[in-house]
């Protein structure tokens, strides 16, 4: 865990620049190691690092201007690597695990140090603790919120040899105790890991637990749940079993007596971190919804409007196309919109949410176009239909269809052909012009010669007083 991730959010009042910061507050960030801070923030004067998991003071030596350093409630066991903090005036190491009291001698080089806080550390239980610190650090004015009087300093200097020897003996005893605590902590960790693996094996009998899969990682389909209610019931019971076992484990963890050591603090942090992650995963899985079905297994396309946008689909007969007007958000970036036109439907993804509409007729996706309105932001999609039908085509097809139906219902009448030369009267059959002669002038009757007619008729007499027909 790095300190710099939360730092950028805390530099917003400094134009997001961290190199010129003079004060940083990084308390309660679960920081486990100090790094980079002396390279990136050389101008620091105040640094808050309390209530973390820092085991060692390091990478602070280049902070020449640092005046106040707060490392309370961490896992520090000795004072070191602060010689380069030349302007350090106040150092807070409250509630750490400093047992090597002699390590405070490195603070002799911090000539401007005036206040030091060591309360809550094991070294404060040593006999002669205060006299040793007062005699070792002549520049100090206040120790553990208590001012150092001149008489106290004189007395501490007078008894310094005896006090130093006594402190050394107690330090050696404490170091041996810490070694035993570390070994015991290591054994407890191994024991708990084995116990956890055993529980996993018991939860899944017949398996060693190494391939264990969380059932919550798979979102069951609602259709499958209805078909397999027994499987769903088994999973619910299994989750209840896990929850009850977790409650028992949680109760056992907090009721078990453990010594207050750096290892126990780290273990508690790991335990709480695991619980928090498990809780977040459960909540996330509850919030997650199964993917929406856009096309059924039978191939049926569904109408869906998940983004809940207003829309209109117009049939433009004049241009033989469909026009979809989708009221997407006016200031929505175009990169968050994806249009997919298919022959029978259109799908628009708006911020990952599908809008899908089945079209009343087949369209041509390759000739379709999508545009955004500059005033309203609406998405307008033009989709040309397959084939072009005009009103004339529709009327002609209807007429042809009716004629075919009439021909099938009524039988066709056959007419005898008569020779027009056998009669003296005009050929009436040619009075009505044929279809191809329409619009070519007045009707022309066929002229007959009297001689021909007379010669062919028996007993015919021509009367000269009667005018000819043509």
Tab-separated table of C-alpha atoms in Angstrom:
chain	number	residue	atom	x	y	z
A	1	UNK	CA	0.000	0.000	0.000
A	2	UNK	CA	1.540	3.299	-1.043
A	3	UNK	CA	1.017	6.622	0.599
A	4	UNK	CA	0.819	8.522	-2.670
A	5	UNK	CA	-2.615	7.240	-3.844
A	6	UNK	CA	-4.623	9.227	-1.301
A	7	UNK	CA	-2.133	12.065	-1.553
A	8	UNK	CA	-3.256	13.215	-4.976
A	9	UNK	CA	-6.791	13.718	-3.669
A	10	UNK	CA	-5.389	15.802	-0.803
A	11	UNK	CA	-3.375	18.040	-3.127
A	12	UNK	CA	-6.426	19.540	-4.843
A	13	UNK	CA	-5.984	22.821	-2.989
A	14	UNK	CA	-2.394	23.003	-4.177
A	15	UNK	CA	-3.190	22.832	-7.913
A	16	UNK	CA	-2.705	19.058	-7.696
A	17	UNK	CA	1.033	19.544	-7.147
A	18	UNK	CA	2.672	17.465	-4.434
A	19	UNK	CA	6.289	18.558	-4.811
A	20	UNK	CA	5.584	21.934	-3.160
A	21	UNK	CA	3.343	20.670	-0.342
A	22	UNK	CA	4.248	21.723	3.184
A	23	UNK	CA	1.737	19.601	5.084
A	24	UNK	CA	0.326	16.119	4.466
A	25	UNK	CA	-2.177	14.136	6.522
A	26	UNK	CA	-2.017	10.385	5.860
A	27	UNK	CA	-3.480	8.983	9.055
A	28	UNK	CA	-5.612	5.798	9.057
A	29	UNK	CA	-4.609	4.780	5.539
A	30	UNK	CA	-3.339	1.275	6.432
A	31	UNK	CA	0.137	2.253	5.222
A	32	UNK	CA	2.644	-0.537	5.782
A	33	UNK	CA	5.779	1.045	4.361
A	34	UNK	CA	7.202	4.538	3.918
A	35	UNK	CA	8.657	5.167	0.476
A	36	UNK	CA	9.141	7.948	-2.121
A	37	UNK	CA	7.932	10.668	0.213
A	38	UNK	CA	11.396	12.162	0.746
A	39	UNK	CA	11.892	12.360	-3.043
A	40	UNK	CA	8.541	13.821	-4.019
A	41	UNK	CA	7.789	16.208	-1.138
A	42	UNK	CA	11.039	17.895	-0.221
A	43	UNK	CA	9.258	21.010	1.108
A	44	UNK	CA	7.300	19.203	3.829
A	45	UNK	CA	7.106	20.811	7.246
A	46	UNK	CA	4.292	18.782	8.856
A	47	UNK	CA	3.653	15.084	8.259
A	48	UNK	CA	0.816	13.112	9.891
A	49	UNK	CA	1.211	9.321	9.676
A	50	UNK	CA	-0.573	8.182	12.847
A	51	UNK	CA	-2.704	5.044	13.110
A	52	UNK	CA	-1.129	3.014	10.325
A	53	UNK	CA	0.899	-0.214	10.198
A	54	UNK	CA	4.354	1.275	9.652
A	55	UNK	CA	7.000	-1.055	11.173
A	56	UNK	CA	10.078	1.055	10.481
A	57	UNK	CA	11.088	4.699	10.187
A	58	UNK	CA	12.681	5.052	6.758
A	59	UNK	CA	12.921	7.242	3.659
A	60	UNK	CA	12.498	10.471	5.605
A	61	UNK	CA	16.116	11.573	5.823
A	62	UNK	CA	15.905	14.075	2.935
A	63	UNK	CA	13.102	16.117	4.469
A	64	UNK	CA	15.385	18.923	5.634
A	65	UNK	CA	12.527	21.307	6.427
A	66	UNK	CA	10.366	18.837	8.372
A	67	UNK	CA	9.375	20.302	11.762
A	68	UNK	CA	6.638	17.982	13.042
A	69	UNK	CA	6.412	14.209	12.511
A	70	UNK	CA	3.511	12.208	13.953
A	71	UNK	CA	3.988	8.410	13.893
A	72	UNK	CA	1.678	7.523	16.791
A	73	UNK	CA	-0.171	4.170	16.763
A	74	UNK	CA	2.145	2.291	14.426
A	75	UNK	CA	4.369	-0.799	14.748
A	76	UNK	CA	7.712	0.944	15.178
A	77	UNK	CA	10.198	-0.875	17.466
A	78	UNK	CA	13.187	1.466	17.360
A	79	UNK	CA	14.055	5.072	16.536
A	80	UNK	CA	16.253	5.449	13.447
A	81	UNK	CA	16.892	7.255	10.139
A	82	UNK	CA	15.915	10.731	11.329
A	83	UNK	CA	19.352	12.332	11.319
A	84	UNK	CA	18.673	14.175	8.076
A	85	UNK	CA	15.582	15.948	9.432
A	86	UNK	CA	17.616	18.964	10.546
A	87	UNK	CA	14.666	21.209	11.463
A	88	UNK	CA	12.686	18.557	13.384
A	89	UNK	CA	11.153	20.160	16.477
A	90	UNK	CA	8.401	17.739	17.507
A	91	UNK	CA	8.319	13.943	17.290
A	92	UNK	CA	5.293	11.902	18.353
A	93	UNK	CA	5.833	8.143	18.746
A	94	UNK	CA	2.936	7.460	21.106
A	95	UNK	CA	1.624	3.864	21.387
A	96	UNK	CA	4.249	2.071	19.333
A	97	UNK	CA	6.444	-0.906	20.288
A	98	UNK	CA	9.742	0.805	21.019
A	99	UNK	CA	11.699	-1.413	23.405
A	100	UNK	CA	15.229	-0.388	22.435
A	101	UNK	CA	15.312	2.772	24.482
A	102	UNK	CA	18.985	3.312	23.704
A	103	UNK	CA	17.973	4.008	20.085
A	104	UNK	CA	16.896	7.519	21.123
A	105	UNK	CA	20.556	8.544	21.042
A	106	UNK	CA	20.272	8.972	17.247
A	107	UNK	CA	18.157	12.042	17.990
A	108	UNK	CA	21.198	13.890	19.372
A	109	UNK	CA	21.837	15.177	15.842
A	110	UNK	CA	18.387	16.783	15.742
A	111	UNK	CA	19.510	19.858	17.627
A	112	UNK	CA	16.172	21.669	17.212
A	113	UNK	CA	14.112	18.851	18.763
A	114	UNK	CA	12.060	20.272	21.625
A	115	UNK	CA	9.172	17.823	22.199
A	116	UNK	CA	9.184	14.014	22.283
A	117	UNK	CA	6.286	11.658	22.973
A	118	UNK	CA	6.999	8.025	23.896
A	119	UNK	CA	4.035	7.266	26.146
A	120	UNK	CA	2.414	3.898	25.464
A	121	UNK	CA	5.674	2.209	24.407
A	122	UNK	CA	7.202	-0.741	26.302
A	123	UNK	CA	10.302	1.328	27.060
A	124	UNK	CA	8.288	3.655	29.285
A	125	UNK	CA	7.895	0.729	31.708
A	126	UNK	CA	11.656	0.499	32.199
A	127	UNK	CA	13.055	1.630	35.491
A	128	UNK	CA	14.926	4.909	35.014
A	129	UNK	CA	13.253	5.573	31.643
A	130	UNK	CA	12.689	9.314	32.059
A	131	UNK	CA	16.105	10.018	33.563
A	132	UNK	CA	17.789	8.162	30.730
A	133	UNK	CA	15.949	10.151	28.024
A	134	UNK	CA	16.492	13.498	29.766
A	135	UNK	CA	20.211	12.807	30.209
A	136	UNK	CA	20.648	11.534	26.619
A	137	UNK	CA	18.866	14.398	24.807
A	138	UNK	CA	20.057	17.734	26.171
A	139	UNK	CA	18.023	19.794	23.664
A	140	UNK	CA	14.647	18.439	24.854
A	141	UNK	CA	12.280	20.832	26.614
A	142	UNK	CA	9.268	18.510	27.004
A	143	UNK	CA	8.929	14.725	27.360
A	144	UNK	CA	5.514	13.036	27.214
A	145	UNK	CA	3.727	16.377	27.658
A	146	UNK	CA	5.709	17.145	30.789
A	147	UNK	CA	8.258	19.949	30.867
A	148	UNK	CA	11.842	19.082	31.822
A	149	UNK	CA	13.042	21.160	34.739
A	150	UNK	CA	16.646	22.200	35.183
A	151	UNK	CA	16.933	20.309	38.464
A	152	UNK	CA	15.617	17.130	36.828
A	153	UNK	CA	18.221	17.354	34.098
A	154	UNK	CA	21.065	17.841	36.634
A	155	UNK	CA	19.916	14.818	38.637
A	156	UNK	CA	19.600	12.700	35.490
A	157	UNK	CA	23.132	13.568	34.417
A	158	UNK	CA	24.516	12.694	37.837
A	159	UNK	CA	22.936	9.213	37.848
A	160	UNK	CA	23.432	8.556	34.132
A	161	UNK	CA	26.042	5.704	34.354
A	162	UNK	CA	23.911	3.629	36.717
A	163	UNK	CA	20.693	4.376	34.834
A	164	UNK	CA	22.273	3.477	31.486
A	165	UNK	CA	23.457	0.110	32.799
A	166	UNK	CA	20.012	-0.629	34.192
A	167	UNK	CA	18.376	0.308	30.899
A	168	UNK	CA	20.720	-1.999	28.950
A	169	UNK	CA	19.773	-4.971	31.103
A	170	UNK	CA	16.078	-4.332	30.655
A	171	UNK	CA	16.520	-3.921	26.907
A	172	UNK	CA	18.195	-7.328	26.618
A	173	UNK	CA	15.362	-8.934	28.542
A	174	UNK	CA	12.812	-7.232	26.316
A	175	UNK	CA	14.620	-8.343	23.135
A	176	UNK	CA	14.496	-11.983	24.249
A	177	UNK	CA	10.807	-11.611	25.062
A	178	UNK	CA	10.124	-10.152	21.612
A	179	UNK	CA	11.935	-13.072	19.965
A	180	UNK	CA	9.661	-15.513	21.804
A	181	UNK	CA	6.592	-13.476	20.824
A	182	UNK	CA	7.594	-13.573	17.160
A	183	UNK	CA	8.043	-17.354	17.245
A	184	UNK	CA	4.698	-17.817	18.950
A	185	UNK	CA	2.999	-15.524	16.479
A	186	UNK	CA	4.453	-17.532	13.592
A	187	UNK	CA	3.164	-20.774	15.103
A	188	UNK	CA	-0.295	-19.272	15.613
A	189	UNK	CA	-0.422	-18.117	12.002
A	190	UNK	CA	0.471	-21.577	10.721
A	191	UNK	CA	-2.039	-23.184	13.054
A	192	UNK	CA	-4.841	-20.891	11.890
A	193	UNK	CA	-3.984	-21.501	8.248
A	194	UNK	CA	-4.163	-25.261	8.758
A	195	UNK	CA	-7.458	-24.885	10.596
A	196	UNK	CA	-8.850	-22.800	7.758
A	197	UNK	CA	-7.798	-25.360	5.158
A	198	UNK	CA	-9.420	-28.097	7.233
A	199	UNK	CA	-12.685	-26.170	7.285
A	200	UNK	CA	-12.574	-25.810	3.528
A	201	UNK	CA	-12.123	-29.560	3.171
A	202	UNK	CA	-15.077	-30.165	5.474
A	203	UNK	CA	-17.275	-27.803	3.493
A	204	UNK	CA	-16.471	-29.691	0.289
A	205	UNK	CA	-16.148	-33.357	1.293
A	206	UNK	CA	-14.171	-35.425	-1.150
A	207	UNK	CA	-12.054	-32.480	-2.331
A	208	UNK	CA	-8.963	-30.805	-0.947
A	209	UNK	CA	-10.375	-27.287	-1.388
A	210	UNK	CA	-7.682	-26.065	-3.750
A	211	UNK	CA	-10.076	-25.620	-6.665
A	212	UNK	CA	-12.921	-24.210	-4.553
A	213	UNK	CA	-15.261	-21.976	-6.538
A	214	UNK	CA	-17.591	-19.451	-4.988
A	215	UNK	CA	-21.113	-20.088	-6.237
A	216	UNK	CA	-21.821	-16.381	-6.059
A	217	UNK	CA	-19.423	-15.818	-8.947
A	218	UNK	CA	-22.004	-17.351	-11.289
A	219	UNK	CA	-25.306	-15.602	-11.694
A	220	UNK	CA	-27.921	-18.287	-12.324
A	221	UNK	CA	-30.501	-17.719	-14.986
A	222	UNK	CA	-34.027	-17.176	-13.703
A	223	UNK	CA	-35.339	-19.769	-16.172
A	224	UNK	CA	-32.911	-22.349	-14.838
A	225	UNK	CA	-33.895	-21.535	-11.270
A	226	UNK	CA	-37.487	-22.344	-12.047
A	227	UNK	CA	-36.496	-25.615	-13.658
A	228	UNK	CA	-34.065	-26.597	-10.878
A	229	UNK	CA	-35.561	-25.413	-7.564
A	230	UNK	CA	-33.705	-28.156	-5.692
A	231	UNK	CA	-30.325	-26.826	-6.815
A	232	UNK	CA	-31.294	-23.312	-5.753
A	233	UNK	CA	-32.383	-24.568	-2.346
A	234	UNK	CA	-29.076	-26.410	-1.920
A	235	UNK	CA	-27.102	-23.266	-2.780
A	236	UNK	CA	-29.122	-21.190	-0.309
A	237	UNK	CA	-28.529	-23.724	2.437
A	238	UNK	CA	-24.841	-23.789	1.573
A	239	UNK	CA	-24.640	-20.009	1.843
A	240	UNK	CA	-26.434	-20.099	5.184
A	241	UNK	CA	-23.950	-22.696	6.389
A	242	UNK	CA	-21.032	-20.508	5.325
A	243	UNK	CA	-22.597	-17.506	7.044
A	244	UNK	CA	-23.091	-19.377	10.315
A	245	UNK	CA	-19.522	-20.694	10.211
A	246	UNK	CA	-18.231	-17.189	9.556
A	247	UNK	CA	-20.134	-15.909	12.587
A	248	UNK	CA	-18.587	-18.622	14.740
A	249	UNK	CA	-15.149	-17.835	13.354
A	250	UNK	CA	-15.662	-14.134	14.002
A	251	UNK	CA	-16.736	-14.780	17.578
A	252	UNK	CA	-13.779	-17.085	18.211
A	253	UNK	CA	-11.332	-14.563	16.756
A	254	UNK	CA	-12.400	-11.726	19.019
A	255	UNK	CA	-12.807	-13.834	22.147
A	256	UNK	CA	-9.392	-15.477	21.849
A	257	UNK	CA	-6.874	-13.708	24.142
A	258	UNK	CA	-3.768	-12.503	22.284
A	259	UNK	CA	-0.825	-10.344	23.368
A	260	UNK	CA	-0.614	-6.789	22.100
A	261	UNK	CA	2.231	-7.050	19.610
A	262	UNK	CA	3.003	-5.736	16.104
A	263	UNK	CA	2.100	-9.186	14.763
A	264	UNK	CA	-1.324	-9.165	16.448
A	265	UNK	CA	-2.068	-5.704	15.038
A	266	UNK	CA	-1.183	-6.838	11.534
A	267	UNK	CA	-3.249	-10.006	11.980
A	268	UNK	CA	-6.244	-7.987	13.155
A	269	UNK	CA	-5.873	-5.689	10.174
A	270	UNK	CA	-5.710	-8.631	7.769
A	271	UNK	CA	-8.770	-10.187	9.365
A	272	UNK	CA	-10.829	-6.988	9.175
A	273	UNK	CA	-9.649	-6.381	5.639
A	274	UNK	CA	-10.755	-9.865	4.570
A	275	UNK	CA	-14.142	-9.397	6.233
A	276	UNK	CA	-14.622	-6.054	4.517
A	277	UNK	CA	-13.730	-7.459	1.102
A	278	UNK	CA	-16.060	-10.419	1.593
A	279	UNK	CA	-18.874	-8.050	2.567
A	280	UNK	CA	-18.242	-5.831	-0.447
A	281	UNK	CA	-18.221	-8.867	-2.746
A	282	UNK	CA	-21.543	-10.061	-1.354
A	283	UNK	CA	-23.095	-6.635	-1.751
A	284	UNK	CA	-21.711	-6.314	-5.260
A	285	UNK	CA	-23.123	-9.685	-6.267
A	286	UNK	CA	-26.507	-8.687	-4.882
A	287	UNK	CA	-26.447	-5.511	-6.931
A	288	UNK	CA	-25.360	-7.293	-10.081
A	289	UNK	CA	-28.219	-8.221	-12.363
A	290	UNK	CA	-28.207	-11.060	-14.852
A	291	UNK	CA	-27.578	-9.889	-18.402
A	292	UNK	CA	-30.772	-8.815	-20.143
A	293	UNK	CA	-32.013	-11.150	-22.861
A	294	UNK	CA	-32.039	-9.304	-26.190
A	295	UNK	CA	-32.753	-12.297	-28.425
A	296	UNK	CA	-34.440	-15.432	-27.126
A	297	UNK	CA	-33.095	-18.911	-27.654
A	298	UNK	CA	-35.700	-19.406	-30.372
A	299	UNK	CA	-34.308	-16.394	-32.263
A	300	UNK	CA	-37.105	-13.977	-31.409
A	301	UNK	CA	-35.926	-10.364	-31.164
A	302	UNK	CA	-37.372	-8.467	-28.185
A	303	UNK	CA	-38.299	-4.797	-27.873
A	304	UNK	CA	-36.235	-3.282	-25.037
A	305	UNK	CA	-35.824	0.264	-23.729
A	306	UNK	CA	-33.545	-0.100	-20.726
A	307	UNK	CA	-32.237	3.524	-20.792
A	308	UNK	CA	-35.921	4.622	-20.760
A	309	UNK	CA	-35.589	7.103	-23.610
A	310	UNK	CA	-38.425	8.639	-25.594
A	311	UNK	CA	-38.464	7.648	-29.260
A	312	UNK	CA	-40.529	7.706	-32.432
A	313	UNK	CA	-40.419	5.496	-35.523
A	314	UNK	CA	-41.764	7.129	-38.678
A	315	UNK	CA	-42.487	5.481	-42.028
A	316	UNK	CA	-41.251	7.824	-44.757
A	317	UNK	CA	-43.134	6.500	-47.825
A	318	UNK	CA	-41.844	9.261	-50.056
A	319	UNK	CA	-38.234	8.182	-49.550
A	320	UNK	CA	-39.094	4.550	-48.870
A	321	UNK	CA	-37.367	4.428	-45.454
A	322	UNK	CA	-37.892	4.245	-41.692
A	323	UNK	CA	-36.694	7.107	-39.502
A	324	UNK	CA	-35.982	6.481	-35.802
A	325	UNK	CA	-35.771	9.552	-33.556
A	326	UNK	CA	-34.225	8.538	-30.208
A	327	UNK	CA	-34.120	11.221	-27.501
A	328	UNK	CA	-30.656	10.514	-26.090
A	329	UNK	CA	-29.257	12.873	-23.480
A	330	UNK	CA	-28.260	16.189	-24.963
A	331	UNK	CA	-24.766	16.397	-23.474
A	332	UNK	CA	-23.983	12.686	-23.769
A	333	UNK	CA	-20.647	12.033	-25.473
A	334	UNK	CA	-20.915	10.281	-28.819
A	335	UNK	CA	-18.391	7.663	-27.679
A	336	UNK	CA	-21.027	6.335	-25.252
A	337	UNK	CA	-23.478	5.577	-28.070
A	338	UNK	CA	-23.239	2.495	-30.290
A	339	UNK	CA	-25.710	1.963	-33.155
A	340	UNK	CA	-26.251	-1.473	-34.711
A	341	UNK	CA	-28.771	-1.740	-37.577
A	342	UNK	CA	-29.849	-5.218	-38.623
A	343	UNK	CA	-32.281	-6.156	-41.452
A	344	UNK	CA	-35.172	-6.735	-39.041
A	345	UNK	CA	-34.292	-4.671	-35.956
A	346	UNK	CA	-32.128	-1.832	-34.632
A	347	UNK	CA	-30.093	-1.831	-31.414
A	348	UNK	CA	-28.624	1.285	-29.776
A	349	UNK	CA	-26.359	0.980	-26.726
A	350	UNK	CA	-26.571	4.143	-24.590
A	351	UNK	CA	-23.986	4.113	-21.794
A	352	UNK	CA	-24.005	0.331	-21.923
A	353	UNK	CA	-27.817	0.072	-21.700
A	354	UNK	CA	-29.600	-1.479	-24.696
A	355	UNK	CA	-32.410	0.093	-26.693
A	356	UNK	CA	-33.758	-2.432	-29.184
A	357	UNK	CA	-36.698	-2.108	-31.563
A	358	UNK	CA	-38.119	-4.595	-34.040
A	359	UNK	CA	-38.776	-2.983	-37.442
A	360	UNK	CA	-42.088	-3.499	-39.274
A	361	UNK	CA	-40.299	-4.270	-42.548
A	362	UNK	CA	-36.866	-5.352	-43.721
A	363	UNK	CA	-34.272	-2.605	-44.163
A	364	UNK	CA	-30.823	-2.274	-45.697
A	365	UNK	CA	-28.190	-1.877	-42.932
A	366	UNK	CA	-25.406	-0.987	-45.395
A	367	UNK	CA	-27.310	2.117	-46.598
A	368	UNK	CA	-28.483	3.237	-43.168
A	369	UNK	CA	-27.127	6.391	-41.516
A	370	UNK	CA	-27.107	7.846	-37.990
A	371	UNK	CA	-26.823	11.518	-37.060
A	372	UNK	CA	-26.985	13.656	-33.898
A	373	UNK	CA	-29.047	16.819	-33.691
A	374	UNK	CA	-26.918	19.820	-32.744
A	375	UNK	CA	-29.812	21.499	-30.922
A	376	UNK	CA	-31.566	18.677	-29.075
A	377	UNK	CA	-28.876	15.993	-29.137
A	378	UNK	CA	-31.400	13.445	-30.448
A	379	UNK	CA	-30.107	10.487	-32.417
A	380	UNK	CA	-31.768	10.200	-35.846
A	381	UNK	CA	-31.281	6.929	-37.724
A	382	UNK	CA	-32.438	6.615	-41.369
A	383	UNK	CA	-32.989	3.041	-42.562
A	384	UNK	CA	-33.922	2.496	-46.256
A	385	UNK	CA	-36.346	-0.335	-46.903
A	386	UNK	CA	-35.529	-3.334	-49.033
A	387	UNK	CA	-37.075	-2.707	-52.531
A	388	UNK	CA	-38.928	0.398	-53.725
A	389	UNK	CA	-42.739	0.353	-54.090
A	390	UNK	CA	-44.584	3.281	-55.758
A	391	UNK	CA	-48.334	3.990	-55.907
A	392	UNK	CA	-48.494	3.108	-59.625
A	393	UNK	CA	-46.892	-0.260	-58.953
A	394	UNK	CA	-49.362	-0.966	-56.181
A	395	UNK	CA	-52.380	0.038	-58.405
A	396	UNK	CA	-51.150	-1.972	-61.388
A	397	UNK	CA	-50.549	-5.058	-59.253
A	398	UNK	CA	-54.052	-4.779	-57.802
A	399	UNK	CA	-55.590	-4.395	-61.335
A	400	UNK	CA	-53.671	-7.371	-62.694
A	401	UNK	CA	-54.719	-9.437	-59.743
A	402	UNK	CA	-58.410	-8.551	-60.229
A	403	UNK	CA	-58.254	-9.365	-63.952
A	404	UNK	CA	-56.712	-12.725	-63.302
A	405	UNK	CA	-59.378	-13.529	-60.756
A	406	UNK	CA	-62.153	-12.440	-63.238
A	407	UNK	CA	-60.692	-14.521	-66.054
A	408	UNK	CA	-60.693	-17.559	-63.877
A	409	UNK	CA	-64.334	-17.001	-62.881
A	410	UNK	CA	-65.884	-16.249	-66.397
A	411	UNK	CA	-65.275	-18.472	-69.462
A	412	UNK	CA	-63.806	-16.858	-72.583
A	413	UNK	CA	-66.252	-16.394	-75.553
A	414	UNK	CA	-65.070	-17.491	-79.004
A	415	UNK	CA	-66.345	-15.529	-82.091
A	416	UNK	CA	-66.609	-16.735	-85.708
A	417	UNK	CA	-64.630	-14.859	-88.319
A	418	UNK	CA	-66.850	-13.535	-91.266
A	419	UNK	CA	-65.490	-12.737	-94.735
A	420	UNK	CA	-66.313	-9.050	-95.395
A	421	UNK	CA	-66.118	-9.451	-99.251
A	422	UNK	CA	-69.250	-11.589	-99.262
A	423	UNK	CA	-71.530	-8.670	-98.297
A	424	UNK	CA	-72.360	-5.282	-99.857
A	425	UNK	CA	-72.676	-3.418	-96.550
A	426	UNK	CA	-69.683	-1.824	-94.854
A	427	UNK	CA	-67.394	-3.869	-92.633
A	428	UNK	CA	-68.638	-2.946	-89.206
A	429	UNK	CA	-65.904	-4.965	-87.519
A	430	UNK	CA	-63.347	-2.400	-88.604
A	431	UNK	CA	-65.224	0.641	-87.309
A	432	UNK	CA	-63.643	0.241	-83.847
A	433	UNK	CA	-59.871	0.706	-84.263
A	434	UNK	CA	-57.453	-1.733	-82.722
A	435	UNK	CA	-55.531	-0.853	-79.614
A	436	UNK	CA	-52.327	-0.095	-81.424
A	437	UNK	CA	-54.104	2.392	-83.792
A	438	UNK	CA	-55.482	4.595	-81.035
A	439	UNK	CA	-54.664	8.255	-81.377
A	440	UNK	CA	-53.763	8.048	-85.122
A	441	UNK	CA	-56.628	10.186	-86.604
A	442	UNK	CA	-60.281	9.743	-87.597
A	443	UNK	CA	-61.835	6.362	-88.089
A	444	UNK	CA	-61.469	5.020	-91.722
A	445	UNK	CA	-64.036	2.687	-93.112
A	446	UNK	CA	-63.187	0.164	-95.758
A	447	UNK	CA	-64.365	1.427	-99.259
A	448	UNK	CA	-66.221	-1.113	-101.410
A	449	UNK	CA	-66.463	-0.892	-105.217
A	450	UNK	CA	-69.939	-1.033	-106.660
A	451	UNK	CA	-68.811	-2.948	-109.657
A	452	UNK	CA	-67.414	-5.618	-107.477
A	453	UNK	CA	-70.506	-5.815	-105.352
A	454	UNK	CA	-72.801	-5.676	-108.304
A	455	UNK	CA	-70.967	-8.321	-110.209
A	456	UNK	CA	-71.142	-10.662	-107.311
A	457	UNK	CA	-74.894	-10.144	-106.597
A	458	UNK	CA	-77.547	-11.816	-108.683
A	459	UNK	CA	-80.409	-9.564	-109.974
A	460	UNK	CA	-78.836	-6.358	-108.744
A	461	UNK	CA	-79.751	-3.132	-110.508
A	462	UNK	CA	-77.977	0.170	-110.005
A	463	UNK	CA	-80.237	3.155	-109.536
A	464	UNK	CA	-78.417	6.268	-110.716
A	465	UNK	CA	-80.661	8.542	-108.611
A	466	UNK	CA	-79.309	7.031	-105.385
A	467	UNK	CA	-75.963	8.565	-104.316
A	468	UNK	CA	-73.153	6.260	-103.287
A	469	UNK	CA	-72.571	5.518	-99.574
A	470	UNK	CA	-69.075	7.056	-99.513
